[in-house]
mmCIF file of C-alpha atoms in Angstrom:
data_model
loop_
_atom_site.group_PDB
_atom_site.id
_atom_site.type_symbol
_atom_site.label_atom_id
_atom_site.label_comp_id
_atom_site.label_asym_id
_atom_site.label_seq_id
_atom_site.Cartn_x
_atom_site.Cartn_y
_atom_site.Cartn_z
ATOM 1 C CA UNK A 24 -28.586 69.564 179.897
ATOM 2 C CA UNK A 25 -31.204 70.519 182.471
ATOM 3 C CA UNK A 26 -32.966 67.664 184.297
ATOM 4 C CA UNK A 27 -34.864 67.229 187.538
ATOM 5 C CA UNK A 28 -33.822 64.218 189.606
ATOM 6 C CA UNK A 29 -36.718 63.101 191.786
ATOM 7 C CA UNK A 30 -37.709 60.377 194.215
ATOM 8 C CA UNK A 31 -40.953 59.372 195.865
ATOM 9 C CA UNK A 32 -41.773 57.542 199.047
ATOM 10 C CA UNK A 33 -45.137 55.786 198.950
ATOM 11 C CA UNK A 34 -47.613 53.730 200.952
ATOM 12 C CA UNK A 35 -46.974 50.708 198.709
ATOM 13 C CA UNK A 36 -46.047 49.544 195.224
ATOM 14 C CA UNK A 37 -49.245 50.124 193.219
ATOM 15 C CA UNK A 38 -49.735 53.533 191.559
ATOM 16 C CA UNK A 39 -53.455 52.780 191.302
ATOM 17 C CA UNK A 40 -54.049 51.750 194.942
ATOM 18 C CA UNK A 41 -51.256 53.377 196.945
ATOM 19 C CA UNK A 42 -50.385 56.985 197.718
ATOM 20 C CA UNK A 43 -47.355 59.246 197.682
ATOM 21 C CA UNK A 44 -46.083 60.288 201.144
ATOM 22 C CA UNK A 45 -42.978 62.275 200.167
ATOM 23 C CA UNK A 46 -41.484 63.960 197.104
ATOM 24 C CA UNK A 47 -37.889 65.098 196.841
ATOM 25 C CA UNK A 48 -36.178 66.639 193.816
ATOM 26 C CA UNK A 49 -33.011 68.423 192.745
ATOM 27 C CA UNK A 50 -32.183 70.145 189.482
ATOM 28 C CA UNK A 51 -29.042 69.232 187.539
ATOM 29 C CA UNK A 52 -27.901 71.988 185.175
ATOM 30 C CA UNK A 53 -25.131 71.358 182.648
ATOM 31 C CA UNK A 54 -23.960 68.274 184.539
ATOM 32 C CA UNK A 55 -23.837 70.055 187.908
ATOM 33 C CA UNK A 56 -26.185 69.525 190.830
ATOM 34 C CA UNK A 57 -27.797 72.801 191.884
ATOM 35 C CA UNK A 58 -28.704 72.334 195.569
ATOM 36 C CA UNK A 59 -30.450 75.731 195.532
ATOM 37 C CA UNK A 60 -33.061 74.348 193.122
ATOM 38 C CA UNK A 61 -34.736 71.738 195.272
ATOM 39 C CA UNK A 62 -38.230 70.515 195.971
ATOM 40 C CA UNK A 63 -38.980 68.648 199.174
ATOM 41 C CA UNK A 64 -42.267 67.937 200.903
ATOM 42 C CA UNK A 65 -44.153 65.369 202.885
ATOM 43 C CA UNK A 66 -47.535 64.479 201.392
ATOM 44 C CA UNK A 67 -50.670 63.339 203.196
ATOM 45 C CA UNK A 68 -51.688 60.314 201.114
ATOM 46 C CA UNK A 69 -55.244 60.194 199.850
ATOM 47 C CA UNK A 70 -57.479 57.755 198.006
ATOM 48 C CA UNK A 71 -58.834 58.447 194.518
ATOM 49 C CA UNK A 72 -61.875 60.026 196.223
ATOM 50 C CA UNK A 73 -59.692 62.351 198.318
ATOM 51 C CA UNK A 74 -60.028 60.572 201.662
ATOM 52 C CA UNK A 75 -56.924 60.329 203.848
ATOM 53 C CA UNK A 76 -55.117 57.008 203.435
ATOM 54 C CA UNK A 77 -53.158 55.443 206.290
ATOM 55 C CA UNK A 78 -49.527 54.452 205.776
ATOM 56 C CA UNK A 79 -49.215 50.686 206.357
ATOM 57 C CA UNK A 80 -46.677 49.557 208.954
ATOM 58 C CA UNK A 81 -44.551 47.740 206.340
ATOM 59 C CA UNK A 82 -44.152 50.985 204.359
ATOM 60 C CA UNK A 83 -43.370 52.928 207.553
ATOM 61 C CA UNK A 84 -40.617 50.393 208.285
ATOM 62 C CA UNK A 85 -39.000 51.103 204.913
ATOM 63 C CA UNK A 86 -39.013 54.909 204.896
ATOM 64 C CA UNK A 87 -39.714 55.823 208.510
ATOM 65 C CA UNK A 88 -42.548 58.188 207.586
ATOM 66 C CA UNK A 89 -45.446 57.843 210.015
ATOM 67 C CA UNK A 90 -49.096 58.814 209.851
ATOM 68 C CA UNK A 91 -48.392 61.492 212.479
ATOM 69 C CA UNK A 92 -45.666 63.006 210.287
ATOM 70 C CA UNK A 93 -48.046 63.478 207.344
ATOM 71 C CA UNK A 94 -51.233 64.309 209.276
ATOM 72 C CA UNK A 95 -50.887 68.049 208.570
ATOM 73 C CA UNK A 96 -48.999 67.762 205.280
ATOM 74 C CA UNK A 97 -50.552 68.946 202.020
ATOM 75 C CA UNK A 98 -52.295 66.372 199.821
ATOM 76 C CA UNK A 99 -51.055 65.320 196.387
ATOM 77 C CA UNK A 100 -53.822 67.516 194.906
ATOM 78 C CA UNK A 101 -52.110 70.507 196.543
ATOM 79 C CA UNK A 102 -48.521 69.421 195.885
ATOM 80 C CA UNK A 103 -48.550 67.978 192.375
ATOM 81 C CA UNK A 104 -49.280 71.246 190.505
ATOM 82 C CA UNK A 105 -46.332 72.859 192.332
ATOM 83 C CA UNK A 106 -44.084 69.924 191.489
ATOM 84 C CA UNK A 107 -45.125 69.995 187.824
ATOM 85 C CA UNK A 108 -44.236 73.716 187.771
ATOM 86 C CA UNK A 109 -40.859 72.884 189.332
ATOM 87 C CA UNK A 110 -40.163 70.280 186.619
ATOM 88 C CA UNK A 111 -41.351 72.625 183.883
ATOM 89 C CA UNK A 112 -39.943 71.706 180.455
ATOM 90 C CA UNK A 113 -37.060 69.685 181.916
ATOM 91 C CA UNK A 114 -36.412 66.002 181.522
ATOM 92 C CA UNK A 115 -36.568 63.891 184.675
ATOM 93 C CA UNK A 116 -34.298 61.281 186.246
ATOM 94 C CA UNK A 117 -35.179 58.647 188.830
ATOM 95 C CA UNK A 118 -33.699 55.436 190.128
ATOM 96 C CA UNK A 119 -36.254 53.060 188.593
ATOM 97 C CA UNK A 120 -38.193 55.609 186.565
ATOM 98 C CA UNK A 121 -40.936 53.070 185.897
ATOM 99 C CA UNK A 122 -41.919 53.138 189.572
ATOM 100 C CA UNK A 123 -41.691 56.887 190.241
ATOM 101 C CA UNK A 124 -42.981 57.880 186.806
ATOM 102 C CA UNK A 125 -45.875 55.434 187.166
ATOM 103 C CA UNK A 126 -46.974 57.079 190.415
ATOM 104 C CA UNK A 127 -46.682 60.527 188.832
ATOM 105 C CA UNK A 128 -48.706 59.514 185.761
ATOM 106 C CA UNK A 129 -51.443 57.859 187.862
ATOM 107 C CA UNK A 130 -51.747 60.780 190.287
ATOM 108 C CA UNK A 131 -51.679 63.393 187.529
ATOM 109 C CA UNK A 132 -54.412 61.527 185.628
ATOM 110 C CA UNK A 133 -56.596 61.318 188.767
ATOM 111 C CA UNK A 134 -56.282 65.080 189.171
ATOM 112 C CA UNK A 135 -56.899 65.923 185.517
ATOM 113 C CA UNK A 136 -53.261 66.949 185.085
ATOM 114 C CA UNK A 137 -50.598 65.670 182.731
ATOM 115 C CA UNK A 138 -47.233 64.098 183.600
ATOM 116 C CA UNK A 139 -45.295 64.655 180.381
ATOM 117 C CA UNK A 140 -41.651 65.458 181.100
ATOM 118 C CA UNK A 141 -39.452 66.228 178.094
ATOM 119 C CA UNK A 142 -37.620 62.926 178.680
ATOM 120 C CA UNK A 143 -37.312 60.258 181.359
ATOM 121 C CA UNK A 144 -33.900 58.898 182.343
ATOM 122 C CA UNK A 145 -33.389 55.890 184.604
ATOM 123 C CA UNK A 146 -30.247 55.457 186.711
ATOM 124 C CA UNK A 147 -30.963 51.713 187.015
ATOM 125 C CA UNK A 148 -30.697 51.430 183.220
ATOM 126 C CA UNK A 149 -27.622 53.668 183.138
ATOM 127 C CA UNK A 150 -26.016 51.512 185.837
ATOM 128 C CA UNK A 151 -26.692 48.387 183.768
ATOM 129 C CA UNK A 152 -24.981 50.022 180.787
ATOM 130 C CA UNK A 153 -22.015 51.243 182.829
ATOM 131 C CA UNK A 154 -21.601 47.987 184.768
ATOM 132 C CA UNK A 155 -22.941 45.240 182.475
ATOM 133 C CA UNK A 156 -21.255 42.383 184.345
ATOM 134 C CA UNK A 157 -22.794 43.335 187.685
ATOM 135 C CA UNK A 158 -26.093 41.782 188.763
ATOM 136 C CA UNK A 159 -27.260 44.240 191.423
ATOM 137 C CA UNK A 160 -28.174 47.805 190.489
ATOM 138 C CA UNK A 161 -30.220 49.014 193.465
ATOM 139 C CA UNK A 162 -29.396 52.484 194.772
ATOM 140 C CA UNK A 163 -27.401 51.285 197.789
ATOM 141 C CA UNK A 164 -25.196 49.052 195.626
ATOM 142 C CA UNK A 165 -24.790 51.727 192.947
ATOM 143 C CA UNK A 166 -23.797 54.289 195.576
ATOM 144 C CA UNK A 167 -21.161 51.914 196.967
ATOM 145 C CA UNK A 168 -19.905 51.136 193.458
ATOM 146 C CA UNK A 169 -19.485 54.857 192.730
ATOM 147 C CA UNK A 170 -18.055 55.749 196.162
ATOM 148 C CA UNK A 171 -21.101 57.789 197.183
ATOM 149 C CA UNK A 172 -22.689 57.885 200.609
ATOM 150 C CA UNK A 173 -26.073 58.760 202.029
ATOM 151 C CA UNK A 174 -26.482 61.461 204.646
ATOM 152 C CA UNK A 175 -27.261 59.975 208.080
ATOM 153 C CA UNK A 176 -30.896 58.901 208.032
ATOM 154 C CA UNK A 177 -31.099 59.748 204.335
ATOM 155 C CA UNK A 178 -31.642 56.300 202.816
ATOM 156 C CA UNK A 179 -35.290 55.699 201.901
ATOM 157 C CA UNK A 180 -36.222 59.319 202.523
ATOM 158 C CA UNK A 181 -36.914 61.022 199.230
ATOM 159 C CA UNK A 182 -34.431 63.885 199.517
ATOM 160 C CA UNK A 183 -31.625 61.658 200.816
ATOM 161 C CA UNK A 184 -32.203 59.258 197.939
ATOM 162 C CA UNK A 185 -32.403 62.160 195.465
ATOM 163 C CA UNK A 186 -29.041 63.551 196.571
ATOM 164 C CA UNK A 187 -27.357 60.203 195.906
ATOM 165 C CA UNK A 188 -29.322 59.569 192.702
ATOM 166 C CA UNK A 189 -28.287 62.987 191.357
ATOM 167 C CA UNK A 190 -24.631 62.313 192.196
ATOM 168 C CA UNK A 191 -24.888 58.861 190.602
ATOM 169 C CA UNK A 192 -26.491 60.343 187.480
ATOM 170 C CA UNK A 193 -23.679 62.872 187.060
ATOM 171 C CA UNK A 194 -21.031 60.157 187.584
ATOM 172 C CA UNK A 195 -22.774 57.805 185.155
ATOM 173 C CA UNK A 196 -22.854 60.597 182.555
ATOM 174 C CA UNK A 197 -19.096 60.949 183.009
ATOM 175 C CA UNK A 198 -18.577 57.184 182.668
ATOM 176 C CA UNK A 199 -20.867 56.673 179.687
ATOM 177 C CA UNK A 200 -20.489 60.023 177.971
ATOM 178 C CA UNK A 201 -23.377 62.455 177.534
ATOM 179 C CA UNK A 202 -24.135 61.216 174.003
ATOM 180 C CA UNK A 203 -24.554 57.637 175.262
ATOM 181 C CA UNK A 204 -27.317 58.660 177.659
ATOM 182 C CA UNK A 205 -30.614 58.273 175.850
ATOM 183 C CA UNK A 206 -33.932 58.781 177.591
ATOM 184 C CA UNK A 207 -35.953 55.813 178.807
ATOM 185 C CA UNK A 208 -38.900 57.495 177.128
ATOM 186 C CA UNK A 209 -39.431 60.777 175.362
ATOM 187 C CA UNK A 210 -42.745 62.499 175.618
#
C-alpha cells in the first residue's frame, strides 16, 4: 500500500478564512516509511484574493512559524500543484484528516484545482479503534502510547508531526491489521 502522510500548519482553524503556512509529507510504501520521498516547505499565507496574510500571534505560539520565516516563501498557489503531483494517485493519511483535508479541499477549490486523493485515512480514527477505552487520541498522547518521540523542536512543525504520524500509522496498521484499516473517505 502506497500512501502519503501529510501535515499542515496554518494561521487558524478555518479553511475558508485561514491560510496554510507549512506543508510536510512522507511517503509510506508497503508499510515502510520512505524518508527519501518527502515534501517539506514553508508557505506564505495568502487571502482568497492573493494578498499576503499575517500569521496571528496565537498561531505563532503553537507552531513557532513567524511572519519573517514565511516572508520569502512560495504561496499556496505556487506550492499546491507541486504537492498534488507529489501525492499523485496515492491515498493520504493525516492525524485528523478532516482538518488537513478540509484545508486542502478549500485551497484547491480556490485555485481551480482538485483535491481528490485515492483514499483518506485518519490516525485519530485508527487510534480510537486500536485503543477504544482511551479518551485522548491527540498526536502527543498517541506517540506516548506507541513509544514514539518527536525530534527536538519537531512538535507542531509539519515535518516533525509527519514523521511521528507516519510511524504511528505503520504501528496502528500492525496493531489493527491491514484489512481492518478502511479509508475515512474514498474519492
